[in-house]
């Protein structure tokens, strides 16, 4: 009984794709993710969106980093819903989503949306749709930290 | 019945806490009213309300064990 | 006089962006390209399109590589026009285009369109527009080489 | 006057050559006619014509030194 139960739990946990990563997303990680797709030879098109932290100037103060936090349980559910919906809406071969938690400095990558398809139209449409969904519906919060160590809470624009 | 309330981002900062436990709250509207009394600064805060991880677009009856989250504007990506 | 002339030539050559690269585009090259943008802290969004060679099956024969050739002088002019037009049409911070020449095996990358902007809408729109322009207007030709060493000339679809 | 003709991809294969030099050709239509005589298999080929690297959408008069290219369907990316 115990064994069956633990197997079930581990399978259901496996289904939930881990999206949040600690700190910035490295370009090496991105390269490795792309390289892994060279064996998937039905893929003809990848579209990748990367969010990078800007050194915005707000009331004369320059952003030096964003400290991300989230309602993680809800966010993971939302990411899962977005994944499932995207696979239904678009003809995709695969999809990978990563979002930073914690401190990401200006110039570093905080969001990595990676969509692969046989043809480019599906890849383009899905990547954009997914990114907009993430921005609109995933409960992630960002504290913009200025060079003088003060901060302000970020609100998304387009 | 017990309701867990969770605060995030600016809301957590304004509330001075990341969560609260409330009892005997019938619905979302009563919950907000109670929170505005307990944490007066929340009155000036912009947030949406999620009940059990689903955004509430209208008043919702609450049940024992429900988790209500007060979510400031999203800033993902 | 000689010195002035040679300076002028080198400046005009510099203007013409080199797009064609020999063989596949490596994921390491892509990673390095992304990493170079960490100093450009006005950038908030990158959109990257990658074309990957598919192992399509045509009349029971499987593609193992594409051998790319081009009317290179015209292609470089077209790439230049597309670049200039994209900077006019969209609010971009920067743009990099690379296309393979010669043999690219299935699973390898043959096109790298990299667009960066302050905001995501410009990045998404520009990346898609540029990719469609390249497919439609740049004189690149592809010989699909099958596993049995026979081949067929490729025609683009969406 | 001299015109350089360049063949690419399938067209080069069909012509069995990557270029040709022609003299005394008034315009694109005459050039195509001449090429169809010199390389009969070109008749069955689909291509567009570029004069000095610009796609010709109508008949164009040719001048000494012009470069005309016969371009099969593009397959970039």
Short mmCIF file of N, CA and C in Angstrom, two decimals, chain D:
data_model
loop_
_atom_site.label_atom_id
_atom_site.label_comp_id
_atom_site.label_asym_id
_atom_site.label_seq_id
_atom_site.Cartn_x
_atom_site.Cartn_y
_atom_site.Cartn_z
N UNK D 1 27.10 45.21 -76.89
CA UNK D 1 26.91 45.22 -75.43
C UNK D 1 26.88 43.79 -74.85
N UNK D 2 27.36 43.71 -73.60
CA UNK D 2 27.48 42.40 -72.96
C UNK D 2 26.58 42.28 -71.74
N UNK D 3 25.92 41.14 -71.64
CA UNK D 3 25.06 40.85 -70.50
C UNK D 3 25.59 39.58 -69.83
N UNK D 4 25.74 39.63 -68.53
CA UNK D 4 26.10 38.42 -67.79
C UNK D 4 24.83 37.79 -67.23
N UNK D 5 24.67 36.51 -67.49
CA UNK D 5 23.52 35.79 -66.93
C UNK D 5 24.04 34.82 -65.89
N UNK D 6 23.37 34.82 -64.72
CA UNK D 6 23.79 33.87 -63.67
C UNK D 6 22.65 32.93 -63.33
N UNK D 7 22.99 31.66 -63.16
CA UNK D 7 22.01 30.61 -62.85
C UNK D 7 22.24 30.12 -61.42
N UNK D 8 21.15 29.83 -60.73
CA UNK D 8 21.27 29.34 -59.35
C UNK D 8 20.41 28.11 -59.12
N UNK D 9 20.82 27.33 -58.13
CA UNK D 9 20.03 26.18 -57.67
C UNK D 9 19.63 25.27 -58.83
N UNK D 10 18.36 24.90 -58.80
CA UNK D 10 17.84 24.00 -59.82
C UNK D 10 18.09 24.52 -61.23
N UNK D 11 17.99 25.83 -61.40
CA UNK D 11 18.19 26.43 -62.73
C UNK D 11 19.61 26.19 -63.23
N UNK D 12 20.58 26.34 -62.35
CA UNK D 12 21.98 26.10 -62.71
C UNK D 12 22.17 24.63 -63.10
N UNK D 13 21.50 23.79 -62.35
CA UNK D 13 21.60 22.35 -62.62
C UNK D 13 21.02 22.03 -64.00
N UNK D 14 19.85 22.59 -64.27
CA UNK D 14 19.18 22.34 -65.54
C UNK D 14 19.98 22.94 -66.70
N UNK D 15 20.54 24.13 -66.48
CA UNK D 15 21.33 24.77 -67.54
C UNK D 15 22.69 24.08 -67.70
N UNK D 16 23.09 23.35 -66.67
CA UNK D 16 24.40 22.70 -66.71
C UNK D 16 25.53 23.71 -66.59
N UNK D 17 25.24 24.86 -66.02
CA UNK D 17 26.23 25.94 -65.94
C UNK D 17 25.79 26.94 -64.88
N UNK D 18 26.74 27.71 -64.36
CA UNK D 18 26.34 28.71 -63.37
C UNK D 18 26.27 30.12 -63.96
N UNK D 19 26.74 30.26 -65.21
CA UNK D 19 26.63 31.58 -65.83
C UNK D 19 26.77 31.49 -67.34
N UNK D 20 26.38 32.57 -68.00
CA UNK D 20 26.53 32.66 -69.46
C UNK D 20 26.77 34.12 -69.81
N UNK D 21 27.48 34.37 -70.90
CA UNK D 21 27.69 35.75 -71.37
C UNK D 21 26.92 35.89 -72.68
N UNK D 22 26.08 36.88 -72.77
CA UNK D 22 25.31 37.11 -74.00
C UNK D 22 25.61 38.51 -74.52
N UNK D 23 25.49 38.69 -75.84
CA UNK D 23 25.71 40.02 -76.42
C UNK D 23 24.47 40.41 -77.22
N UNK D 24 24.27 41.71 -77.35
CA UNK D 24 23.19 42.25 -78.18
C UNK D 24 21.82 41.66 -77.85
N UNK D 25 21.43 41.88 -76.60
CA UNK D 25 20.09 41.47 -76.14
C UNK D 25 19.38 42.75 -75.72
N UNK D 26 18.23 43.02 -76.30
CA UNK D 26 17.55 44.29 -76.05
C UNK D 26 16.88 44.34 -74.68
N UNK D 27 16.22 43.26 -74.31
CA UNK D 27 15.44 43.29 -73.07
C UNK D 27 15.30 41.88 -72.48
N UNK D 28 14.64 41.82 -71.33
CA UNK D 28 14.50 40.54 -70.62
C UNK D 28 13.80 39.48 -71.45
N UNK D 29 12.72 39.89 -72.11
CA UNK D 29 11.99 38.90 -72.91
C UNK D 29 12.88 38.26 -73.97
N UNK D 30 13.65 39.06 -74.68
CA UNK D 30 14.55 38.51 -75.70
C UNK D 30 15.59 37.62 -75.05
N UNK D 31 16.04 38.03 -73.87
CA UNK D 31 17.04 37.22 -73.16
C UNK D 31 16.49 35.84 -72.82
N UNK D 32 15.27 35.80 -72.30
CA UNK D 32 14.64 34.51 -71.94
C UNK D 32 14.49 33.64 -73.19
N UNK D 33 14.07 34.28 -74.27
CA UNK D 33 13.89 33.56 -75.53
C UNK D 33 15.21 32.93 -75.98
N UNK D 34 16.27 33.73 -75.91
CA UNK D 34 17.59 33.25 -76.30
C UNK D 34 18.05 32.10 -75.40
N UNK D 35 17.82 32.26 -74.10
CA UNK D 35 18.25 31.21 -73.16
C UNK D 35 17.48 29.91 -73.40
N UNK D 36 16.19 30.06 -73.71
CA UNK D 36 15.38 28.86 -73.98
C UNK D 36 15.87 28.11 -75.22
N UNK D 37 16.45 28.85 -76.15
CA UNK D 37 17.04 28.20 -77.33
C UNK D 37 18.37 27.53 -76.96
N UNK D 38 19.20 28.27 -76.23
CA UNK D 38 20.53 27.74 -75.85
C UNK D 38 20.43 26.60 -74.84
N UNK D 39 19.46 26.72 -73.90
CA UNK D 39 19.29 25.71 -72.84
C UNK D 39 17.83 25.25 -72.85
N UNK D 40 17.47 24.36 -73.78
CA UNK D 40 16.05 24.01 -73.96
C UNK D 40 15.35 23.54 -72.69
N UNK D 41 16.08 22.93 -71.78
CA UNK D 41 15.43 22.42 -70.55
C UNK D 41 14.92 23.54 -69.64
N UNK D 42 15.41 24.75 -69.85
CA UNK D 42 14.94 25.88 -69.04
C UNK D 42 13.45 26.15 -69.23
N UNK D 43 12.92 25.74 -70.38
CA UNK D 43 11.48 25.91 -70.65
C UNK D 43 10.59 25.33 -69.56
N UNK D 44 11.07 24.27 -68.92
CA UNK D 44 10.26 23.58 -67.91
C UNK D 44 10.56 24.06 -66.50
N UNK D 45 11.35 25.11 -66.41
CA UNK D 45 11.84 25.54 -65.10
C UNK D 45 11.05 26.72 -64.57
N UNK D 46 10.80 26.70 -63.24
CA UNK D 46 10.14 27.84 -62.61
C UNK D 46 11.23 28.73 -62.00
N UNK D 47 11.23 30.00 -62.38
CA UNK D 47 12.22 30.92 -61.80
C UNK D 47 11.74 32.35 -61.90
N UNK D 48 12.33 33.20 -61.08
CA UNK D 48 12.10 34.63 -61.27
C UNK D 48 13.39 35.24 -61.82
N UNK D 49 13.27 36.46 -62.36
CA UNK D 49 14.40 37.09 -63.02
C UNK D 49 14.79 38.34 -62.22
N UNK D 50 16.06 38.44 -61.90
CA UNK D 50 16.56 39.65 -61.24
C UNK D 50 17.51 40.37 -62.19
N UNK D 51 17.31 41.66 -62.37
CA UNK D 51 18.23 42.47 -63.17
C UNK D 51 19.00 43.38 -62.21
N UNK D 52 20.30 43.22 -62.20
CA UNK D 52 21.14 43.96 -61.26
C UNK D 52 20.61 43.84 -59.82
N UNK D 53 20.28 42.60 -59.47
CA UNK D 53 19.87 42.23 -58.11
C UNK D 53 18.47 42.74 -57.71
N UNK D 54 17.71 43.22 -58.69
CA UNK D 54 16.33 43.62 -58.37
C UNK D 54 15.38 42.75 -59.20
N UNK D 55 14.40 42.15 -58.51
CA UNK D 55 13.45 41.26 -59.19
C UNK D 55 12.68 42.07 -60.25
N UNK D 56 12.66 41.56 -61.48
CA UNK D 56 11.94 42.22 -62.58
C UNK D 56 10.51 41.69 -62.60
N UNK D 57 9.56 42.60 -62.47
CA UNK D 57 8.17 42.17 -62.49
C UNK D 57 7.54 42.42 -63.86
N UNK D 58 8.28 43.10 -64.75
CA UNK D 58 7.82 43.28 -66.14
C UNK D 58 9.05 43.23 -67.05
N UNK D 59 8.82 43.32 -68.34
CA UNK D 59 9.94 43.32 -69.27
C UNK D 59 10.80 44.57 -69.05
N UNK D 60 12.12 44.39 -69.01
CA UNK D 60 13.03 45.50 -68.73
C UNK D 60 14.06 45.59 -69.85
N UNK D 61 14.35 46.80 -70.30
CA UNK D 61 15.43 46.99 -71.28
C UNK D 61 16.77 46.73 -70.62
N UNK D 62 17.66 46.10 -71.36
CA UNK D 62 18.96 45.75 -70.79
C UNK D 62 20.05 46.66 -71.36
N UNK D 63 21.04 46.94 -70.52
CA UNK D 63 22.16 47.79 -70.94
C UNK D 63 23.47 47.03 -70.77
N UNK D 64 24.48 47.54 -71.44
CA UNK D 64 25.81 46.93 -71.37
C UNK D 64 26.25 46.77 -69.91
N UNK D 65 26.73 45.59 -69.58
CA UNK D 65 27.22 45.35 -68.22
C UNK D 65 26.17 44.87 -67.23
N UNK D 66 24.92 44.83 -67.66
CA UNK D 66 23.87 44.37 -66.73
C UNK D 66 24.10 42.91 -66.32
N UNK D 67 23.70 42.62 -65.10
CA UNK D 67 23.75 41.23 -64.62
C UNK D 67 22.32 40.74 -64.42
N UNK D 68 22.00 39.67 -65.14
CA UNK D 68 20.66 39.09 -65.02
C UNK D 68 20.79 37.73 -64.33
N UNK D 69 19.93 37.50 -63.32
CA UNK D 69 20.00 36.23 -62.59
C UNK D 69 18.67 35.49 -62.71
N UNK D 70 18.75 34.19 -62.94
CA UNK D 70 17.56 33.33 -62.98
C UNK D 70 17.48 32.59 -61.65
N UNK D 71 16.43 32.91 -60.87
CA UNK D 71 16.37 32.44 -59.49
C UNK D 71 15.21 31.48 -59.27
N UNK D 72 15.49 30.25 -58.95
CA UNK D 72 14.43 29.29 -58.61
C UNK D 72 13.78 29.68 -57.28
N UNK D 73 12.68 29.01 -56.89
CA UNK D 73 12.00 29.38 -55.64
C UNK D 73 12.96 29.43 -54.46
N UNK D 74 12.77 30.43 -53.60
CA UNK D 74 13.66 30.63 -52.47
C UNK D 74 13.37 29.60 -51.38
N UNK D 75 14.39 29.23 -50.66
CA UNK D 75 14.24 28.21 -49.62
C UNK D 75 15.07 28.56 -48.39
N UNK D 76 15.16 29.84 -48.09
CA UNK D 76 15.96 30.29 -46.95
C UNK D 76 15.33 29.88 -45.64
N UNK D 77 16.16 29.75 -44.64
CA UNK D 77 15.70 29.51 -43.28
C UNK D 77 15.27 28.11 -42.99
#
